[in-house]
PDB file of C-alpha atoms in Angstrom:
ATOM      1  CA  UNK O1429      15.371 -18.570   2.117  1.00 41.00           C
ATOM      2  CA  UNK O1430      13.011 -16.265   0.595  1.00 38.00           C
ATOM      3  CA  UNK O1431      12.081 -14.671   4.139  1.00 43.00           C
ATOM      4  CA  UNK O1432      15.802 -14.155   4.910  1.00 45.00           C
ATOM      5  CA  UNK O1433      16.350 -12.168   1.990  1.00 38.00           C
ATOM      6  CA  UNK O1434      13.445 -10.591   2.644  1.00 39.00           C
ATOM      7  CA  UNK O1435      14.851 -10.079   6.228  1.00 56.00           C
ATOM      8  CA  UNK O1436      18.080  -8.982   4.928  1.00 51.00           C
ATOM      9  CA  UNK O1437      17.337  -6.253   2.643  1.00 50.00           C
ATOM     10  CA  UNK O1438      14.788  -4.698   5.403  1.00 70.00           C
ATOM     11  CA  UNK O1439      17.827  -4.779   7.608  1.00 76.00           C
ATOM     12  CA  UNK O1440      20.038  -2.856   4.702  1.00 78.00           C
ATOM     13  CA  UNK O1441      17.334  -0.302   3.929  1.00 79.00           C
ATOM     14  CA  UNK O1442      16.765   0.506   7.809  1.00 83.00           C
ATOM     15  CA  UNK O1443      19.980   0.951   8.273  1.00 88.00           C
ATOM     16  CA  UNK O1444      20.400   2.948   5.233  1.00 90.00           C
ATOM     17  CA  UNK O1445      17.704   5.091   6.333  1.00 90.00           C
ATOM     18  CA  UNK O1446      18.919   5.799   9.582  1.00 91.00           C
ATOM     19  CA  UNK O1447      22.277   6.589   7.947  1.00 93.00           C
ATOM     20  CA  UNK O1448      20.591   9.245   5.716  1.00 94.00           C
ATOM     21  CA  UNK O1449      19.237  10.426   8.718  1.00 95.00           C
ATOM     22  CA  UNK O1450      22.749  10.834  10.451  1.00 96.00           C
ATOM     23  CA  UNK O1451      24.054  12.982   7.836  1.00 96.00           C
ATOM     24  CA  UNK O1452      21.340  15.479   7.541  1.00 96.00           C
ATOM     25  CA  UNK O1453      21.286  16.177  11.278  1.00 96.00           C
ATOM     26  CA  UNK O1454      25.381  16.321  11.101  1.00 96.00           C
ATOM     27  CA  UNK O1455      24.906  19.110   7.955  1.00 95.00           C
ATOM     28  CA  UNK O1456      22.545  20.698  10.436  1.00 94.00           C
ATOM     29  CA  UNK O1457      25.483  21.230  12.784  1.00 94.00           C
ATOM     30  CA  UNK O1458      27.776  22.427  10.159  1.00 95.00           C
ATOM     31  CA  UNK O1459      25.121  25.093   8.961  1.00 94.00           C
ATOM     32  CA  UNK O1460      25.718  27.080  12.055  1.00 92.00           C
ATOM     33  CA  UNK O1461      29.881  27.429  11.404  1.00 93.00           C
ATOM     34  CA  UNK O1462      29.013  28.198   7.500  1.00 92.00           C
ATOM     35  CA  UNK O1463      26.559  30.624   8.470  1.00 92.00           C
ATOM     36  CA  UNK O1464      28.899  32.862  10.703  1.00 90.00           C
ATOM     37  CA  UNK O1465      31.642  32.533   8.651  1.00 88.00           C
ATOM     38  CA  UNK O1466      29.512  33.047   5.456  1.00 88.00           C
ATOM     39  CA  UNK O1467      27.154  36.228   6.961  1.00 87.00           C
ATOM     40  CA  UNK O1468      28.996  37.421   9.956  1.00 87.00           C
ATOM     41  CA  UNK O1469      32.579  37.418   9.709  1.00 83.00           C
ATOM     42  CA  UNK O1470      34.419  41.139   9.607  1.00 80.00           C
ATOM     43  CA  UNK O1471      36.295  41.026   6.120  1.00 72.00           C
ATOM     44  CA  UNK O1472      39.482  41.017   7.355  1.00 74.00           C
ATOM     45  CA  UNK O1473      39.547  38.056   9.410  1.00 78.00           C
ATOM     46  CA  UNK O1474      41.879  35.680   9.411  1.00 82.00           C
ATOM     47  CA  UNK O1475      41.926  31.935   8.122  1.00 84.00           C
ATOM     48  CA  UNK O1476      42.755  31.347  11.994  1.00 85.00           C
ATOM     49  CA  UNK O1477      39.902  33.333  12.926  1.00 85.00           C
ATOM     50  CA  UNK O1478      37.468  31.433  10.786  1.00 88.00           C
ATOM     51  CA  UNK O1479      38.967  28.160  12.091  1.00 91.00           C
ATOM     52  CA  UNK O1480      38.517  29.424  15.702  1.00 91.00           C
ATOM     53  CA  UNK O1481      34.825  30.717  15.102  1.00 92.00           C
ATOM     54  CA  UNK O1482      34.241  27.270  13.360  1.00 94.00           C
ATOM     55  CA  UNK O1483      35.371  25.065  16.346  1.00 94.00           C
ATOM     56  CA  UNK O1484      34.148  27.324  19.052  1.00 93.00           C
ATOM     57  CA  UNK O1485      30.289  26.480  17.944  1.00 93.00           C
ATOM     58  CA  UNK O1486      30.873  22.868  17.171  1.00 94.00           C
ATOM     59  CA  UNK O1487      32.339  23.192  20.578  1.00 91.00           C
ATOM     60  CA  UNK O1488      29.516  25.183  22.134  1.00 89.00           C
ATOM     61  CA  UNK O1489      26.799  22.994  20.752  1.00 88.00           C
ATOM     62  CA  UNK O1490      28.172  19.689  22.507  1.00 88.00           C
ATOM     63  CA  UNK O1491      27.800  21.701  25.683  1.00 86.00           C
ATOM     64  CA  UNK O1492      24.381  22.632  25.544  1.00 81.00           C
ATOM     65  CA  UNK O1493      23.843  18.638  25.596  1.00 80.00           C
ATOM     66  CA  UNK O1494      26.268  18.754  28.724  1.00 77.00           C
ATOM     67  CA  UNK O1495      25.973  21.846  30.492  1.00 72.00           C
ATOM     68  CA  UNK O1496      23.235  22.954  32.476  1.00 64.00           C
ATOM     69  CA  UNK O1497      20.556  26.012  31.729  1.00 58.00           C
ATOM     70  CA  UNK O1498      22.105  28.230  29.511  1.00 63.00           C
ATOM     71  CA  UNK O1499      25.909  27.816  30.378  1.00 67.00           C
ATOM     72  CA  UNK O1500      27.019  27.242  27.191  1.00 72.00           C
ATOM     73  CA  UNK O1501      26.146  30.630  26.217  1.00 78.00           C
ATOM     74  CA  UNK O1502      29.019  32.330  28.435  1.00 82.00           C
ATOM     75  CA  UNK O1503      30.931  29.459  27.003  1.00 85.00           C
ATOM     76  CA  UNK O1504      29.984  30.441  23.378  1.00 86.00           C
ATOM     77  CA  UNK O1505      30.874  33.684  23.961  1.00 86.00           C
ATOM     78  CA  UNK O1506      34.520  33.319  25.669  1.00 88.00           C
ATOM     79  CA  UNK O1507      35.163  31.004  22.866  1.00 90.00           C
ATOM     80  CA  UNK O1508      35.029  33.106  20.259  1.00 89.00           C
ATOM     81  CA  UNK O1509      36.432  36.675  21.231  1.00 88.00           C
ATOM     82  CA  UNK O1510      39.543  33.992  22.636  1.00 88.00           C
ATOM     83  CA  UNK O1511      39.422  32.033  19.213  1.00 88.00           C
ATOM     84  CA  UNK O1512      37.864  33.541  16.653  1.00 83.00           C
ATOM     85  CA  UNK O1513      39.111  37.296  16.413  1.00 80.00           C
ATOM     86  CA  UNK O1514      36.481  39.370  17.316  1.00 83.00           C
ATOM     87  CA  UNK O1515      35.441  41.606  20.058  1.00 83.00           C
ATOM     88  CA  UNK O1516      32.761  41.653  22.711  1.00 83.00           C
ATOM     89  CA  UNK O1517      30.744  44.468  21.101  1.00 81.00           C
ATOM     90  CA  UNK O1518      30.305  42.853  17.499  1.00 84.00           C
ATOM     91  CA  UNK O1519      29.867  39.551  19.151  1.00 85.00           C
ATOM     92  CA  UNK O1520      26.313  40.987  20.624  1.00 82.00           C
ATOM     93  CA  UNK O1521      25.039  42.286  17.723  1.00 82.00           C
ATOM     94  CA  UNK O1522      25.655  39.592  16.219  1.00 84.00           C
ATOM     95  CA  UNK O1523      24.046  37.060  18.509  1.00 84.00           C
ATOM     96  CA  UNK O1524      21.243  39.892  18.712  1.00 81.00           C
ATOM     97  CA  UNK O1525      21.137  39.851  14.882  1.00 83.00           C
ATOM     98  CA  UNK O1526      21.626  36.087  14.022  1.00 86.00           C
ATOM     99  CA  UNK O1527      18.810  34.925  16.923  1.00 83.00           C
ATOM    100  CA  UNK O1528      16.346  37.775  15.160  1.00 83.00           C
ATOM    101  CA  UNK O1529      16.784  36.202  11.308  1.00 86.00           C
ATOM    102  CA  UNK O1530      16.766  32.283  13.499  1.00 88.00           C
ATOM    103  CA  UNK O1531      13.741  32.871  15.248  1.00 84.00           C
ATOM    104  CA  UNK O1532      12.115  34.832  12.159  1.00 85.00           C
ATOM    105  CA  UNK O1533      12.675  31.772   9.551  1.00 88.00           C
ATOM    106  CA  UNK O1534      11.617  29.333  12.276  1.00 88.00           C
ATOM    107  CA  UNK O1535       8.379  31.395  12.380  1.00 84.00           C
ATOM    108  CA  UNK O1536       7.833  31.465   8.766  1.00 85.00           C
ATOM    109  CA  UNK O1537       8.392  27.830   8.283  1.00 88.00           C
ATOM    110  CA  UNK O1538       6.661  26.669  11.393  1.00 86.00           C
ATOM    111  CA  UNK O1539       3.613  28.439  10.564  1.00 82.00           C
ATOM    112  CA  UNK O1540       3.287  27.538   6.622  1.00 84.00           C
ATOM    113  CA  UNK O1541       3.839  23.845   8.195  1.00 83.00           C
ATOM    114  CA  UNK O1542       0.760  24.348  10.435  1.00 80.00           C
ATOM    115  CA  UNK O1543      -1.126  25.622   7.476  1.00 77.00           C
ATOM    116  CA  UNK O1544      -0.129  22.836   4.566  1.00 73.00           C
ATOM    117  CA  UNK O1545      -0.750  20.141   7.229  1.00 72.00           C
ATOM    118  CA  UNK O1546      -3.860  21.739   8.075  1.00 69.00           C
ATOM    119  CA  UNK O1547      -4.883  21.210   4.367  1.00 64.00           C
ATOM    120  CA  UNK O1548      -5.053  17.680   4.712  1.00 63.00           C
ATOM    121  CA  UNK O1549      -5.923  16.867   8.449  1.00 62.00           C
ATOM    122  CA  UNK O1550      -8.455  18.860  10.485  1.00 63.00           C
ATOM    123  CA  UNK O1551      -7.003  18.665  13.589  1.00 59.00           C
ATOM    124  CA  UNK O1552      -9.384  18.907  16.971  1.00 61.00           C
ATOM    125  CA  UNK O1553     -10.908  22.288  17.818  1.00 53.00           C
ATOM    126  CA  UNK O1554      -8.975  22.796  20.824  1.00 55.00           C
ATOM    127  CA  UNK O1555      -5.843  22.250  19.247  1.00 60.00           C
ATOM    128  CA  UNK O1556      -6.668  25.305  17.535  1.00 60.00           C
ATOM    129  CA  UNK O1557      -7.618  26.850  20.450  1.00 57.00           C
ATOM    130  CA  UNK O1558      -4.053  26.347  21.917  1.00 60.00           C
ATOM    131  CA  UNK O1559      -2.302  27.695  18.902  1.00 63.00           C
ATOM    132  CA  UNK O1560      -4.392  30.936  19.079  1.00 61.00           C
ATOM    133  CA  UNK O1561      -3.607  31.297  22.575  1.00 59.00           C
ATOM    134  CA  UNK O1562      -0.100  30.969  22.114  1.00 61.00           C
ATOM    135  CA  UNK O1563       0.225  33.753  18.809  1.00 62.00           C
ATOM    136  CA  UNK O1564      -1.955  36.170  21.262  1.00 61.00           C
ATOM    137  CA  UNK O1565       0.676  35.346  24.000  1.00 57.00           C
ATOM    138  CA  UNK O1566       3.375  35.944  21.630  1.00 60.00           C
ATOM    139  CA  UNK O1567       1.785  39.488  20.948  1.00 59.00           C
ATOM    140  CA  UNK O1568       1.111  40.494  24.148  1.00 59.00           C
ATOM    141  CA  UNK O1569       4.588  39.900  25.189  1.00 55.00           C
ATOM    142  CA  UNK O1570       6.143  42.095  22.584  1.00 54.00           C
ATOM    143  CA  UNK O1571       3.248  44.560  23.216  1.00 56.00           C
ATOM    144  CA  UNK O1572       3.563  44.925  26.696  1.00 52.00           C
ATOM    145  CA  UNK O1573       7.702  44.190  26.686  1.00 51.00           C
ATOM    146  CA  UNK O1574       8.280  46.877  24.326  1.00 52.00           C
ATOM    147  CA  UNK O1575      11.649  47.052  25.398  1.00 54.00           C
ATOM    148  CA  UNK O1576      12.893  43.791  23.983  1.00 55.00           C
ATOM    149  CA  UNK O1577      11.647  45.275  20.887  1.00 55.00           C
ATOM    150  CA  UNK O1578      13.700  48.720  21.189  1.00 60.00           C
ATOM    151  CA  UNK O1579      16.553  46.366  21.990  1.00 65.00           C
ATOM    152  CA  UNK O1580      16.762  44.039  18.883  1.00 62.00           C
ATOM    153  CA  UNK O1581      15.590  47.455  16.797  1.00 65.00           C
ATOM    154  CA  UNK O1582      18.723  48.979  18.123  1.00 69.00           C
ATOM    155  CA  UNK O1583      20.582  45.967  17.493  1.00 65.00           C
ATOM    156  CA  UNK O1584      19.919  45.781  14.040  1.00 67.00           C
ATOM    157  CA  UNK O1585      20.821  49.093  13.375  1.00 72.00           C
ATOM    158  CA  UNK O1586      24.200  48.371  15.020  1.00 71.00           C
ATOM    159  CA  UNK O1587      24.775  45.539  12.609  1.00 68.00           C
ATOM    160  CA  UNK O1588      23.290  47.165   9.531  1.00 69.00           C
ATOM    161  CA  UNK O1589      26.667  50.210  10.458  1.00 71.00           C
ATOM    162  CA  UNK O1590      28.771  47.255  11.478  1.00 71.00           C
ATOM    163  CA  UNK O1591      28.802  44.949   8.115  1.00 77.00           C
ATOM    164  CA  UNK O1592      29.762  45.709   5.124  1.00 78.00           C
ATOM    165  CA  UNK O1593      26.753  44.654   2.778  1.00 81.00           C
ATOM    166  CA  UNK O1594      24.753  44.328   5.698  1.00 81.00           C
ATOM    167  CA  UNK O1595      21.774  43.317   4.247  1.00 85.00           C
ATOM    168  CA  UNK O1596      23.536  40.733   1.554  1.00 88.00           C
ATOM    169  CA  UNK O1597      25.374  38.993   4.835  1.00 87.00           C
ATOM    170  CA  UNK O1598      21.484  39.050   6.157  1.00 88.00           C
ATOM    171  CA  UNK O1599      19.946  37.397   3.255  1.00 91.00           C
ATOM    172  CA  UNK O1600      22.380  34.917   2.975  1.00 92.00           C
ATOM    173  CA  UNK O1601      21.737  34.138   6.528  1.00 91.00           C
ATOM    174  CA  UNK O1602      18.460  33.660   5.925  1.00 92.00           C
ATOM    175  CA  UNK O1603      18.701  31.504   2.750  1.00 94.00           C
ATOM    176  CA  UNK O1604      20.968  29.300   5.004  1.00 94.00           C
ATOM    177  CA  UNK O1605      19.089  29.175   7.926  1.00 94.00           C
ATOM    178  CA  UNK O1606      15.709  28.251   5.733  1.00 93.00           C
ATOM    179  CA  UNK O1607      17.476  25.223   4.415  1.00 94.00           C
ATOM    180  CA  UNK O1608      18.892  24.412   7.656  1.00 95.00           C
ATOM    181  CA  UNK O1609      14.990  24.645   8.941  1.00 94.00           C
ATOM    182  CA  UNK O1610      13.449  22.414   5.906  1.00 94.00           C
ATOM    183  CA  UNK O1611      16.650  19.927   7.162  1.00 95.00           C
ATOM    184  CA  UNK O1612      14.395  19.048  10.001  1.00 94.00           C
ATOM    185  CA  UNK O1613      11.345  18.289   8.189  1.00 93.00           C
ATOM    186  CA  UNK O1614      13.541  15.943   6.204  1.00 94.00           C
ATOM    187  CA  UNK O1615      15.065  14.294   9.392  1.00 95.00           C
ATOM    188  CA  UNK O1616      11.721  13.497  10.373  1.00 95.00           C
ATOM    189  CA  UNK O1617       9.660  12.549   7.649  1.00 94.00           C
ATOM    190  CA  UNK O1618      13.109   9.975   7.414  1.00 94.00           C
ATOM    191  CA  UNK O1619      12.622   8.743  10.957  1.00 94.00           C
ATOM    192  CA  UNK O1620       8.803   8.475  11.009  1.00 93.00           C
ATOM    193  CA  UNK O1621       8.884   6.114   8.127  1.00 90.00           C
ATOM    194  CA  UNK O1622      12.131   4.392   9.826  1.00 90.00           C
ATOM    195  CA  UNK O1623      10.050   3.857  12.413  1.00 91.00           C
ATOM    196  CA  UNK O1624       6.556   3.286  11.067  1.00 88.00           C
ATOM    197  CA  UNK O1625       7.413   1.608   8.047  1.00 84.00           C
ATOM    198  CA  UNK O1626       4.359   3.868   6.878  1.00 80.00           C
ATOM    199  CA  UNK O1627       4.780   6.288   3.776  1.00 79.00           C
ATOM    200  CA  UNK O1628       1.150   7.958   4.193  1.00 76.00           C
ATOM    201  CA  UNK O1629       1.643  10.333   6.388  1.00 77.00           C
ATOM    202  CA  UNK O1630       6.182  11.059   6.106  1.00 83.00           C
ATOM    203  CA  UNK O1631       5.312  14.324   4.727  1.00 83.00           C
ATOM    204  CA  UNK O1632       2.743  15.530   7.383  1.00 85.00           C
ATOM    205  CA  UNK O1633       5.488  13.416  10.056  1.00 87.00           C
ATOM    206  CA  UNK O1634       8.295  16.467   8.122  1.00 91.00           C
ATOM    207  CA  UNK O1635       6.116  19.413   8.785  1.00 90.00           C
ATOM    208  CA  UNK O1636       5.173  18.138  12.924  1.00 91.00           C
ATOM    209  CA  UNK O1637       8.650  17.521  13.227  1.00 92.00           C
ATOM    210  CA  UNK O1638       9.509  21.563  12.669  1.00 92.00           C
ATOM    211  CA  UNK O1639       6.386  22.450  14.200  1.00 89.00           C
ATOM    212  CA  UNK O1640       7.579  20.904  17.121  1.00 89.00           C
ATOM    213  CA  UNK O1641      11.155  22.055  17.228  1.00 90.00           C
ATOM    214  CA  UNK O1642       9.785  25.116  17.026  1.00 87.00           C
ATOM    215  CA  UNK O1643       7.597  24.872  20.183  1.00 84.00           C
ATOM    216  CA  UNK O1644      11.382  23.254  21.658  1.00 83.00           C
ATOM    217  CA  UNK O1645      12.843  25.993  20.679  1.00 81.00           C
ATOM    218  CA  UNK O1646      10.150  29.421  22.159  1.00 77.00           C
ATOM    219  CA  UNK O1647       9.941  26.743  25.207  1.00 71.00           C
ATOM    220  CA  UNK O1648      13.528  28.594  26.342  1.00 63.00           C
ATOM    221  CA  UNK O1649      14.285  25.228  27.737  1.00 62.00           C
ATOM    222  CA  UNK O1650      17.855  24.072  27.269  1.00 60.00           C
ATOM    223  CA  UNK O1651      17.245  21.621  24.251  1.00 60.00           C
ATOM    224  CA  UNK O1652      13.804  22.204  23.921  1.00 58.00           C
ATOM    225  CA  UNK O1653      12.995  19.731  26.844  1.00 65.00           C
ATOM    226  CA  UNK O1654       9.435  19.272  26.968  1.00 69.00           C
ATOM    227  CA  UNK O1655       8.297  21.590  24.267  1.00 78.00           C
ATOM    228  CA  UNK O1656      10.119  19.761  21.727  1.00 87.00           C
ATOM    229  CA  UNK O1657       9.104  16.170  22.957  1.00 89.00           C
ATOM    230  CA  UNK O1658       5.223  16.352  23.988  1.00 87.00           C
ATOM    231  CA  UNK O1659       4.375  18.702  20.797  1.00 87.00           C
ATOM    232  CA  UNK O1660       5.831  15.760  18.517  1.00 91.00           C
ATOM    233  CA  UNK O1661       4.238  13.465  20.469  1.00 91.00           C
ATOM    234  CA  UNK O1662       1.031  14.578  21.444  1.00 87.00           C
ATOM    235  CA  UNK O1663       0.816  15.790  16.931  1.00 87.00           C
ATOM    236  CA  UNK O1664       1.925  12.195  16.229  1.00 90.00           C
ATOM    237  CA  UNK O1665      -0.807  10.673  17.910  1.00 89.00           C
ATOM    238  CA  UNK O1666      -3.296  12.969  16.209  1.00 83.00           C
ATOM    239  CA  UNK O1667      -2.303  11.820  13.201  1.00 83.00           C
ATOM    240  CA  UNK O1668      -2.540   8.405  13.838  1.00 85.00           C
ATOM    241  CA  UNK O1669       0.919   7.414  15.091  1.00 90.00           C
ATOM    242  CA  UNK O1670       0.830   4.682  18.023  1.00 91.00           C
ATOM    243  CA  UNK O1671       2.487   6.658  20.886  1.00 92.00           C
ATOM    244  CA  UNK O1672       5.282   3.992  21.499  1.00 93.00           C
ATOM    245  CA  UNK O1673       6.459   4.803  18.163  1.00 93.00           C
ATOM    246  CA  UNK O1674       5.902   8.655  18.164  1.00 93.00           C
ATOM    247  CA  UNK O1675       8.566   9.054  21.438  1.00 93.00           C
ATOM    248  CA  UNK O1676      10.783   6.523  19.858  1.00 94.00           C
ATOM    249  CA  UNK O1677      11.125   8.940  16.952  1.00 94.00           C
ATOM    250  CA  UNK O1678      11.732  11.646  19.247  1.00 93.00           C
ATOM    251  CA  UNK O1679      14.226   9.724  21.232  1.00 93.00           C
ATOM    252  CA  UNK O1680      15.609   8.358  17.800  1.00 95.00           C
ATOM    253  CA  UNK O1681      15.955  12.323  17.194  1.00 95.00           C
ATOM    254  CA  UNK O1682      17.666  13.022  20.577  1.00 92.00           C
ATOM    255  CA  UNK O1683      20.326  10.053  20.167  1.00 94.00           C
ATOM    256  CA  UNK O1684      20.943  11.666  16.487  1.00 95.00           C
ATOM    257  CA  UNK O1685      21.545  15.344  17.691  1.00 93.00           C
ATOM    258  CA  UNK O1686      23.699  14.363  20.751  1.00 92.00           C
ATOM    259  CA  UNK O1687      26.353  11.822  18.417  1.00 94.00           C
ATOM    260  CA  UNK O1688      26.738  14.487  15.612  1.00 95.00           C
ATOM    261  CA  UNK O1689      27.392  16.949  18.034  1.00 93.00           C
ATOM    262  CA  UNK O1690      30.063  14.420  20.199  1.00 93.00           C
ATOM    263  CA  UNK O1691      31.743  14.311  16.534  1.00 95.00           C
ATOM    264  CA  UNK O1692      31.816  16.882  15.750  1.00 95.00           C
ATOM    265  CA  UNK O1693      32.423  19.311  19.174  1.00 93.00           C
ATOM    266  CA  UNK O1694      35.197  16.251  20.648  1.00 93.00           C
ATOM    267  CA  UNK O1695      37.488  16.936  18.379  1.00 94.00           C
ATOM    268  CA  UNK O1696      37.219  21.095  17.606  1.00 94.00           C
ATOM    269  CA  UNK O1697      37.667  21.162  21.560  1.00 93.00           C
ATOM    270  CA  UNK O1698      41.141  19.164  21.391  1.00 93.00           C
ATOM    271  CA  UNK O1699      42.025  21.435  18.641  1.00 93.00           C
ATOM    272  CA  UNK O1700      41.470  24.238  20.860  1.00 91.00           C
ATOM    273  CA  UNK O1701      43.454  22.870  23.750  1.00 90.00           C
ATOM    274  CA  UNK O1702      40.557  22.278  25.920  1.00 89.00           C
ATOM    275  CA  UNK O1703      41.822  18.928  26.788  1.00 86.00           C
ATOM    276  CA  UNK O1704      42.543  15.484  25.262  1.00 83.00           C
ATOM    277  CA  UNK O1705      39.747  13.549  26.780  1.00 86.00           C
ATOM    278  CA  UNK O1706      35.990  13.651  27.158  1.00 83.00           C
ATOM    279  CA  UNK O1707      36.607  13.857  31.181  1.00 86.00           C
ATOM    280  CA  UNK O1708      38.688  16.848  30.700  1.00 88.00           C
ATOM    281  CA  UNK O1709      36.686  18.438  27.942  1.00 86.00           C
ATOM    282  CA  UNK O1710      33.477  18.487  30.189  1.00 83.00           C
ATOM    283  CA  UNK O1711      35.441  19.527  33.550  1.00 85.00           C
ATOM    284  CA  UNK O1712      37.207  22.690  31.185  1.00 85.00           C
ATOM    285  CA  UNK O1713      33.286  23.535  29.516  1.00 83.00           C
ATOM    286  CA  UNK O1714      32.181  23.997  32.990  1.00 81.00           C
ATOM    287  CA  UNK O1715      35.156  25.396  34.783  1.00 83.00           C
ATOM    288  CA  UNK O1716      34.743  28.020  31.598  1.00 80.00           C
ATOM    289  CA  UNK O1717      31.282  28.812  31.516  1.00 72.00           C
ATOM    290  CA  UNK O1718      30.694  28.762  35.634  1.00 71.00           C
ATOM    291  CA  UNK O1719      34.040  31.173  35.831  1.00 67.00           C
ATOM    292  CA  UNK O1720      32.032  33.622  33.205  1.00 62.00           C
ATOM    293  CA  UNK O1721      28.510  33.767  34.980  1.00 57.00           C
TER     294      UNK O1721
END
């Protein structure tokens, strides 16, 4: 009887674990629809415009787990000039504008995660090596592609002249997008000891988990496929994580992402009369997106 209750409440608290874990990644997807509406929206927009600009990214995030490549971006944008009120012109500086302040917090973050795990795990020399090679790659590319530099310069000052309190809406993005970042460290510190069962090393688990979404995300694959999946795994391992259980946490992860954004994007793409069925939704995302490429 003893072991059965035992049994039970390990049951309860996995479940309530994975739970917690199912609402942080579903406020991640809400962050993105708070943020534009929050940092980006003209003043004068509409209730129906916020609505529209809300729906179109729940929308537009199911169908980068559908789509192929980088479809859903055309999608993304056709979506919200139709639905959320605003023209083709503010919508790239403001794409230009919001991926500058993403990528620039993911930065930040991922690279005080490297250094606070680093405080308490010496990882191997040539994982070091790999992480210099990759910042000098980083620099070289900006050096020698100057013009994606003169591009997001000019884009910035296109927003800063487009927005009223410009740089207000910009540090509100950025608070936003911080906590949005830290979200994922959460989600996996949660799902390493789901999985492990192991509170040692949930904090360290946190920090490779945004490390590694990071590396997903300057991969330019669609999901981070690849870059998201072997940096978590190969970092688990180094830390002492079995590998069965480090790419169970990652799939754990993918399963998470890809039901918060079904529940969320379904139903925002039957309010936009994209179609009253999953068939019909997908067939209208690509009929969309290949029509606008």
């Amino acid at each position: 009887m003893e072991i059965q209750h035992w049994s039970l409440l390990g049951i309860i608290g996995h479940a309530l674990l994975l739970g917690c874990c199912f609402l942080v990644t579903v406020a991640h997807f809400i962050m993105e629809p708070l943020r534009w509406n929050r940092c980006y929206q003209p003043v004068d927009c509409s209730p129906a415009g916020h609505k529209g600009v809300r729906d179109a990214l729940f929308c537009t995030t199911l169908a980068t787990y559908i789509l192929p490549f980088k479809l859903g971006i055309p999608l993304r944008i056709f979506l919200l000039r139709r639905h959320g009120e605003l023209s083709l012109h503010f919508l790239g500086v403001v794409i230009a504008l919001d991926g500058l302040v993403s990528l620039s917090a993911w930065a930040v973050v991922a690279a005080s995660c490297a250094w606070l795990a680093a405080l308490h795990w010496s990882p191997p020399w040539y994982l070091w090596l790999v992480i210099f090679a990759s910042a000098l790659a980083c620099v070289a590319a900006v050096t020698v592609r100057r013009a994606i530099g003169l591009r997001l310069l000019q884009r910035l000052r296109e927003a800063l002249a487009l927005l009223d309190n410009p740089w207000r809406r910009i540090g509100l993005s950025a608070v936003i997008l911080l906590v949005d970042v830290l979200s994922y460290g959460l989600r996996h510190a949660m799902l390493l000891l789901l999985v492990t069962g192991d509170f040692r090393h949930i904090w360290i688990g946190g920090s490779i988990g945004i490390i590694a979404t990071f590396a997903g995300i300057v991969s330019g694959l669609p999901m981070g496929l690849v870059g998201y999946d072997a940096t978590l795994v190969a970092l688990l391992t180094l830390v002492g994580v079995p590998p069965e259980q480090a790419l169970l946490i990652a799939l754990i992860n993918r399963a998470l992402n890809l039901a918060s954004a079904a529940m969320l994007g379904i139903p925002a793409a039957m309010r936009l009369g994209l179609g009253s069925s999953v068939g019909s939704i997908i067939r209208k995302f690509r009929e969309i997106a290949h029509d606008r490429t």
